[in-house]
């Protein structure tokens, strides 16, 4: 799960990482009131969307007068921001964060990620933080310092120092402050089961203080049950409504660009189904795992979510009956199709426990269902049907 910058900053503050005070609003008039309350003579108006790269896309603006605060808030609220992370359709900005603008002496990068290829936590720091960190990583990778933790190499204050010296800090006071931020970010990362915790930029101000000017936190969905405080930060406007609805019914659903809707049990089989569709020059419209113990109701819900996607030209239902029996699935499919009466072809491949009974239920239903003998046959039939 993703959260907004202002929410992430509140969590950083709980872990003693210095941030600027700021407030969010949905109206330009409030923006002026907030700027007055914060004081100072220049402010930053920051779009709040779940995407990075806002600065380059015109979603972060500096205001030198209160009139400019209103003007910028007016132009940013309601804009469709398009960055490398939003896709071409962009994201609608509903809220802006107003903060004082600080005098920056240097921008650093600090991030903690779960390194999936190593299965370990990696802490990353760079002296070249800011809006071009991607090109730094690409063009001058030696400027990115990484430390990977493991049970035999756990976090210690030594690691904070190593990274501080690695980004070129020499002043003892600066090293102390930078190391403390790394340690606190690591504590937050572990305490809240993050998958990403990133501060970019982490700036050194003209007053010799470090401040987190931007923050991105991403959480492991499977651990949210342990963190109700984090779970409440979900912004439904930022999530696909279909994905939220699926989650509520216990289905894992991710919307994709293609036109073949997939309803599968088991994440591995769902991945294999998408692969074989691609292999036969088709394109999946979604990933949908109904799980190992799906009920008729869940199969019905899955079908209706897939059918609510107007891109879908054919549905491929691929079930391996283990704990979940093929007859139960077949009943779910028949019930769903009776109720939803889709106008597009439905291809079903059943294998495993009670397969013959399942096939009989489908055949006796009188519904127009294309049955397939195996996964490849199913993929070819789905790709052909979607054309
Ligand atoms: P994004 O990463 O989405 O582009 P950031 O919050 O990192 O958004 O802002 C982009 C840039 O704007 C930062 O690298 C920094 O240079 C500048 N900036 C952001 N907030 C402030 C602030 N409060 N004062 C001064 N400059 C800021
Ligand atoms: Mg940033």
mmCIF file of C-alpha atoms in Angstrom, residues 73-303:
data_model
loop_
_atom_site.group_PDB
_atom_site.id
_atom_site.type_symbol
_atom_site.label_atom_id
_atom_site.label_comp_id
_atom_site.label_asym_id
_atom_site.label_seq_id
_atom_site.Cartn_x
_atom_site.Cartn_y
_atom_site.Cartn_z
ATOM 1 C CA UNK A 73 -2.755 26.198 -5.492
ATOM 2 C CA UNK A 74 -5.409 27.083 -8.065
ATOM 3 C CA UNK A 75 -3.382 25.714 -10.959
ATOM 4 C CA UNK A 76 -2.281 22.534 -9.152
ATOM 5 C CA UNK A 77 -5.585 21.522 -7.511
ATOM 6 C CA UNK A 78 -7.637 19.807 -10.198
ATOM 7 C CA UNK A 79 -4.728 19.311 -12.580
ATOM 8 C CA UNK A 80 -4.097 15.927 -14.215
ATOM 9 C CA UNK A 81 -0.489 15.315 -13.374
ATOM 10 C CA UNK A 82 1.438 13.063 -15.749
ATOM 11 C CA UNK A 83 4.793 11.676 -14.578
ATOM 12 C CA UNK A 84 6.844 8.601 -15.456
ATOM 13 C CA UNK A 85 5.035 6.836 -12.596
ATOM 14 C CA UNK A 86 1.407 7.733 -13.402
ATOM 15 C CA UNK A 87 1.077 6.301 -16.905
ATOM 16 C CA UNK A 88 -0.233 8.386 -19.801
ATOM 17 C CA UNK A 89 -3.670 8.862 -18.235
ATOM 18 C CA UNK A 90 -2.134 10.839 -15.345
ATOM 19 C CA UNK A 91 -3.541 11.408 -11.852
ATOM 20 C CA UNK A 92 -6.055 13.977 -10.689
ATOM 21 C CA UNK A 93 -4.715 16.218 -7.915
ATOM 22 C CA UNK A 94 -7.260 16.698 -5.121
ATOM 23 C CA UNK A 95 -5.035 18.009 -2.344
ATOM 24 C CA UNK A 96 -1.952 20.169 -1.983
ATOM 25 C CA UNK A 97 0.547 20.348 0.864
ATOM 26 C CA UNK A 98 1.716 23.846 1.803
ATOM 27 C CA UNK A 99 5.123 24.160 3.462
ATOM 28 C CA UNK A 100 7.646 26.911 4.015
ATOM 29 C CA UNK A 101 10.375 26.945 1.369
ATOM 30 C CA UNK A 102 13.805 26.331 2.846
ATOM 31 C CA UNK A 103 17.232 27.462 1.668
ATOM 32 C CA UNK A 104 18.880 24.291 0.498
ATOM 33 C CA UNK A 105 22.607 23.891 0.682
ATOM 34 C CA UNK A 106 22.703 20.313 -0.632
ATOM 35 C CA UNK A 107 20.232 17.550 -1.616
ATOM 36 C CA UNK A 108 21.004 13.974 -0.533
ATOM 37 C CA UNK A 109 19.155 10.747 -1.228
ATOM 38 C CA UNK A 110 18.270 8.134 1.383
ATOM 39 C CA UNK A 111 16.235 5.005 0.772
ATOM 40 C CA UNK A 112 15.571 1.618 2.327
ATOM 41 C CA UNK A 113 14.163 -1.143 0.162
ATOM 42 C CA UNK A 114 13.528 -4.826 0.275
ATOM 43 C CA UNK A 115 16.064 -6.146 -2.211
ATOM 44 C CA UNK A 116 13.944 -8.943 -3.669
ATOM 45 C CA UNK A 117 16.721 -10.644 -5.617
ATOM 46 C CA UNK A 118 18.790 -10.998 -2.427
ATOM 47 C CA UNK A 119 15.842 -11.360 -0.062
ATOM 48 C CA UNK A 120 17.454 -8.778 2.195
ATOM 49 C CA UNK A 121 17.043 -5.157 3.230
ATOM 50 C CA UNK A 122 19.272 -2.681 1.424
ATOM 51 C CA UNK A 123 19.974 0.864 2.600
ATOM 52 C CA UNK A 124 20.870 3.268 -0.207
ATOM 53 C CA UNK A 125 22.337 6.752 0.073
ATOM 54 C CA UNK A 126 23.692 9.259 -2.384
ATOM 55 C CA UNK A 127 25.233 12.703 -2.386
ATOM 56 C CA UNK A 128 23.310 13.403 -5.598
ATOM 57 C CA UNK A 129 19.716 13.431 -4.327
ATOM 58 C CA UNK A 130 16.882 15.393 -5.883
ATOM 59 C CA UNK A 131 14.831 15.187 -8.998
ATOM 60 C CA UNK A 132 17.491 13.454 -11.136
ATOM 61 C CA UNK A 133 18.272 10.477 -8.931
ATOM 62 C CA UNK A 134 17.218 8.042 -11.689
ATOM 63 C CA UNK A 135 19.834 9.416 -14.089
ATOM 64 C CA UNK A 136 22.464 9.419 -11.316
ATOM 65 C CA UNK A 137 21.777 5.716 -10.778
ATOM 66 C CA UNK A 138 22.008 5.163 -14.523
ATOM 67 C CA UNK A 139 24.973 7.343 -15.480
ATOM 68 C CA UNK A 140 27.117 7.498 -12.341
ATOM 69 C CA UNK A 141 26.250 4.407 -10.282
ATOM 70 C CA UNK A 142 29.415 4.894 -8.222
ATOM 71 C CA UNK A 143 27.641 7.829 -6.575
ATOM 72 C CA UNK A 144 25.041 5.472 -5.122
ATOM 73 C CA UNK A 145 26.223 3.853 -1.892
ATOM 74 C CA UNK A 146 24.513 0.662 -0.771
ATOM 75 C CA UNK A 147 24.654 -1.464 2.347
ATOM 76 C CA UNK A 148 22.776 -4.740 2.484
ATOM 77 C CA UNK A 149 21.776 -6.059 5.896
ATOM 78 C CA UNK A 150 21.480 -9.682 6.920
ATOM 79 C CA UNK A 151 21.102 -11.641 10.163
ATOM 80 C CA UNK A 152 24.884 -11.768 10.398
ATOM 81 C CA UNK A 153 25.222 -8.099 9.439
ATOM 82 C CA UNK A 154 22.476 -6.357 11.384
ATOM 83 C CA UNK A 155 21.988 -2.632 11.668
ATOM 84 C CA UNK A 156 24.497 -0.892 13.922
ATOM 85 C CA UNK A 157 25.645 2.703 14.285
ATOM 86 C CA UNK A 158 28.675 1.746 12.206
ATOM 87 C CA UNK A 159 26.421 1.412 9.141
ATOM 88 C CA UNK A 160 25.055 4.946 9.586
ATOM 89 C CA UNK A 161 28.622 6.253 9.721
ATOM 90 C CA UNK A 162 29.717 4.201 6.728
ATOM 91 C CA UNK A 163 26.890 5.666 4.633
ATOM 92 C CA UNK A 164 27.502 9.203 5.922
ATOM 93 C CA UNK A 165 31.180 9.061 4.983
ATOM 94 C CA UNK A 166 30.181 7.345 1.742
ATOM 95 C CA UNK A 167 28.149 10.375 0.663
ATOM 96 C CA UNK A 168 31.097 12.622 1.465
ATOM 97 C CA UNK A 169 30.126 14.061 4.857
ATOM 98 C CA UNK A 170 33.101 14.998 7.012
ATOM 99 C CA UNK A 171 31.787 17.386 9.641
ATOM 100 C CA UNK A 172 31.200 15.427 12.858
ATOM 101 C CA UNK A 173 27.908 17.151 13.658
ATOM 102 C CA UNK A 174 26.592 16.447 10.144
ATOM 103 C CA UNK A 175 27.662 12.793 10.306
ATOM 104 C CA UNK A 176 25.859 12.457 13.644
ATOM 105 C CA UNK A 177 22.636 13.977 12.293
ATOM 106 C CA UNK A 178 22.708 12.036 9.010
ATOM 107 C CA UNK A 179 23.417 8.740 10.841
ATOM 108 C CA UNK A 180 20.563 9.376 13.275
ATOM 109 C CA UNK A 181 18.137 9.863 10.360
ATOM 110 C CA UNK A 182 19.293 6.607 8.754
ATOM 111 C CA UNK A 183 18.821 4.747 12.035
ATOM 112 C CA UNK A 184 15.370 6.240 12.619
ATOM 113 C CA UNK A 185 14.263 5.504 9.064
ATOM 114 C CA UNK A 186 15.439 1.912 9.545
ATOM 115 C CA UNK A 187 13.430 1.688 12.797
ATOM 116 C CA UNK A 188 10.347 3.003 11.007
ATOM 117 C CA UNK A 189 10.913 0.599 8.103
ATOM 118 C CA UNK A 190 10.973 -2.411 10.442
ATOM 119 C CA UNK A 191 8.304 -1.236 12.889
ATOM 120 C CA UNK A 192 5.705 -0.580 10.186
ATOM 121 C CA UNK A 193 6.616 -3.417 7.779
ATOM 122 C CA UNK A 194 7.530 -1.128 4.911
ATOM 123 C CA UNK A 195 8.676 -2.387 1.547
ATOM 124 C CA UNK A 196 10.077 1.024 0.571
ATOM 125 C CA UNK A 197 11.030 4.005 2.741
ATOM 126 C CA UNK A 198 12.584 6.821 0.782
ATOM 127 C CA UNK A 199 13.571 10.402 1.573
ATOM 128 C CA UNK A 200 14.466 12.293 -1.604
ATOM 129 C CA UNK A 201 15.647 14.888 -1.130
ATOM 130 C CA UNK A 202 17.054 14.736 2.360
ATOM 131 C CA UNK A 203 18.454 18.248 2.429
ATOM 132 C CA UNK A 204 21.160 19.999 4.337
ATOM 133 C CA UNK A 205 19.897 23.522 4.994
ATOM 134 C CA UNK A 206 21.918 26.724 5.168
ATOM 135 C CA UNK A 207 21.470 26.416 8.977
ATOM 136 C CA UNK A 208 23.363 23.108 8.964
ATOM 137 C CA UNK A 209 20.271 21.005 9.686
ATOM 138 C CA UNK A 210 19.032 17.972 7.805
ATOM 139 C CA UNK A 211 15.369 17.937 6.749
ATOM 140 C CA UNK A 212 13.256 15.357 4.937
ATOM 141 C CA UNK A 213 11.723 17.491 2.164
ATOM 142 C CA UNK A 214 9.982 14.588 0.436
ATOM 143 C CA UNK A 215 8.994 11.137 1.660
ATOM 144 C CA UNK A 216 7.685 7.982 0.081
ATOM 145 C CA UNK A 217 6.551 5.007 2.127
ATOM 146 C CA UNK A 218 5.237 1.774 0.728
ATOM 147 C CA UNK A 219 3.885 -0.988 2.983
ATOM 148 C CA UNK A 220 3.633 -4.756 2.762
ATOM 149 C CA UNK A 221 -0.114 -5.369 2.289
ATOM 150 C CA UNK A 222 0.107 -8.711 4.065
ATOM 151 C CA UNK A 223 1.285 -7.003 7.251
ATOM 152 C CA UNK A 224 -1.340 -4.254 7.300
ATOM 153 C CA UNK A 225 -3.436 -6.294 9.707
ATOM 154 C CA UNK A 226 -0.727 -5.586 12.308
ATOM 155 C CA UNK A 227 -0.778 -1.844 11.638
ATOM 156 C CA UNK A 228 -4.320 -0.436 11.784
ATOM 157 C CA UNK A 229 -2.850 3.088 12.047
ATOM 158 C CA UNK A 230 -1.228 2.622 8.644
ATOM 159 C CA UNK A 231 -4.243 0.850 7.102
ATOM 160 C CA UNK A 232 -6.461 3.883 7.820
ATOM 161 C CA UNK A 233 -4.146 6.045 5.674
ATOM 162 C CA UNK A 234 -5.441 4.371 2.498
ATOM 163 C CA UNK A 235 -6.764 6.947 0.050
ATOM 164 C CA UNK A 236 -9.535 5.239 -1.959
ATOM 165 C CA UNK A 237 -9.283 7.925 -4.677
ATOM 166 C CA UNK A 238 -5.750 6.739 -5.440
ATOM 167 C CA UNK A 239 -6.666 3.078 -5.783
ATOM 168 C CA UNK A 240 -8.505 1.319 -8.588
ATOM 169 C CA UNK A 241 -12.110 0.844 -7.407
ATOM 170 C CA UNK A 242 -12.121 -2.644 -8.927
ATOM 171 C CA UNK A 243 -8.999 -3.595 -6.966
ATOM 172 C CA UNK A 244 -10.521 -2.316 -3.710
ATOM 173 C CA UNK A 245 -13.762 -4.206 -4.335
ATOM 174 C CA UNK A 246 -11.824 -7.401 -5.114
ATOM 175 C CA UNK A 247 -9.724 -7.045 -1.955
ATOM 176 C CA UNK A 248 -12.860 -6.726 0.158
ATOM 177 C CA UNK A 249 -14.063 -10.077 -1.204
ATOM 178 C CA UNK A 250 -10.728 -11.752 -0.501
ATOM 179 C CA UNK A 251 -9.652 -11.827 -4.165
ATOM 180 C CA UNK A 252 -6.220 -10.732 -5.349
ATOM 181 C CA UNK A 253 -6.915 -8.653 -8.441
ATOM 182 C CA UNK A 254 -4.623 -6.400 -10.426
ATOM 183 C CA UNK A 255 -5.849 -4.595 -13.505
ATOM 184 C CA UNK A 256 -3.653 -4.762 -16.641
ATOM 185 C CA UNK A 257 -3.818 -3.319 -20.169
ATOM 186 C CA UNK A 258 -4.898 -6.344 -22.243
ATOM 187 C CA UNK A 259 -8.273 -7.711 -23.327
ATOM 188 C CA UNK A 260 -8.426 -11.279 -21.985
ATOM 189 C CA UNK A 261 -9.943 -11.447 -18.509
ATOM 190 C CA UNK A 262 -8.384 -14.200 -16.379
ATOM 191 C CA UNK A 263 -9.960 -15.954 -13.407
ATOM 192 C CA UNK A 264 -7.539 -18.421 -11.873
ATOM 193 C CA UNK A 265 -6.923 -20.141 -8.539
ATOM 194 C CA UNK A 266 -3.430 -19.767 -7.143
ATOM 195 C CA UNK A 267 -0.942 -16.980 -7.827
ATOM 196 C CA UNK A 268 1.518 -19.285 -9.613
ATOM 197 C CA UNK A 269 -1.133 -20.639 -11.951
ATOM 198 C CA UNK A 270 -2.360 -17.076 -12.568
ATOM 199 C CA UNK A 271 1.168 -16.048 -13.594
ATOM 200 C CA UNK A 272 1.495 -19.122 -15.826
ATOM 201 C CA UNK A 273 -1.873 -18.320 -17.409
ATOM 202 C CA UNK A 274 -0.785 -14.781 -18.218
ATOM 203 C CA UNK A 275 2.505 -16.103 -19.634
ATOM 204 C CA UNK A 276 0.841 -18.610 -21.934
ATOM 205 C CA UNK A 277 -1.643 -15.986 -23.175
ATOM 206 C CA UNK A 278 1.352 -13.778 -24.045
ATOM 207 C CA UNK A 279 3.117 -16.738 -25.674
ATOM 208 C CA UNK A 280 0.170 -17.052 -28.058
ATOM 209 C CA UNK A 281 0.245 -13.316 -28.842
ATOM 210 C CA UNK A 282 -2.642 -12.390 -26.585
ATOM 211 C CA UNK A 283 -2.729 -9.900 -23.759
ATOM 212 C CA UNK A 284 -4.186 -10.425 -20.257
ATOM 213 C CA UNK A 285 -6.600 -7.791 -18.910
ATOM 214 C CA UNK A 286 -5.882 -8.655 -15.306
ATOM 215 C CA UNK A 287 -4.307 -10.901 -12.735
ATOM 216 C CA UNK A 288 -6.998 -12.511 -10.604
ATOM 217 C CA UNK A 289 -6.326 -15.149 -7.987
ATOM 218 C CA UNK A 290 -9.499 -16.424 -6.327
ATOM 219 C CA UNK A 291 -7.389 -18.334 -3.803
ATOM 220 C CA UNK A 292 -7.287 -21.946 -2.744
ATOM 221 C CA UNK A 293 -10.581 -22.022 -0.883
ATOM 222 C CA UNK A 294 -12.834 -19.871 -3.014
ATOM 223 C CA UNK A 295 -16.586 -20.161 -2.651
ATOM 224 C CA UNK A 296 -19.254 -19.968 -5.372
ATOM 225 C CA UNK A 297 -19.820 -16.379 -4.229
ATOM 226 C CA UNK A 298 -16.148 -15.489 -4.763
ATOM 227 C CA UNK A 299 -16.091 -16.987 -8.257
ATOM 228 C CA UNK A 300 -19.213 -14.964 -9.029
ATOM 229 C CA UNK A 301 -17.634 -11.797 -7.664
ATOM 230 C CA UNK A 302 -14.472 -12.447 -9.711
ATOM 231 C CA UNK A 303 -16.494 -12.841 -12.920
#
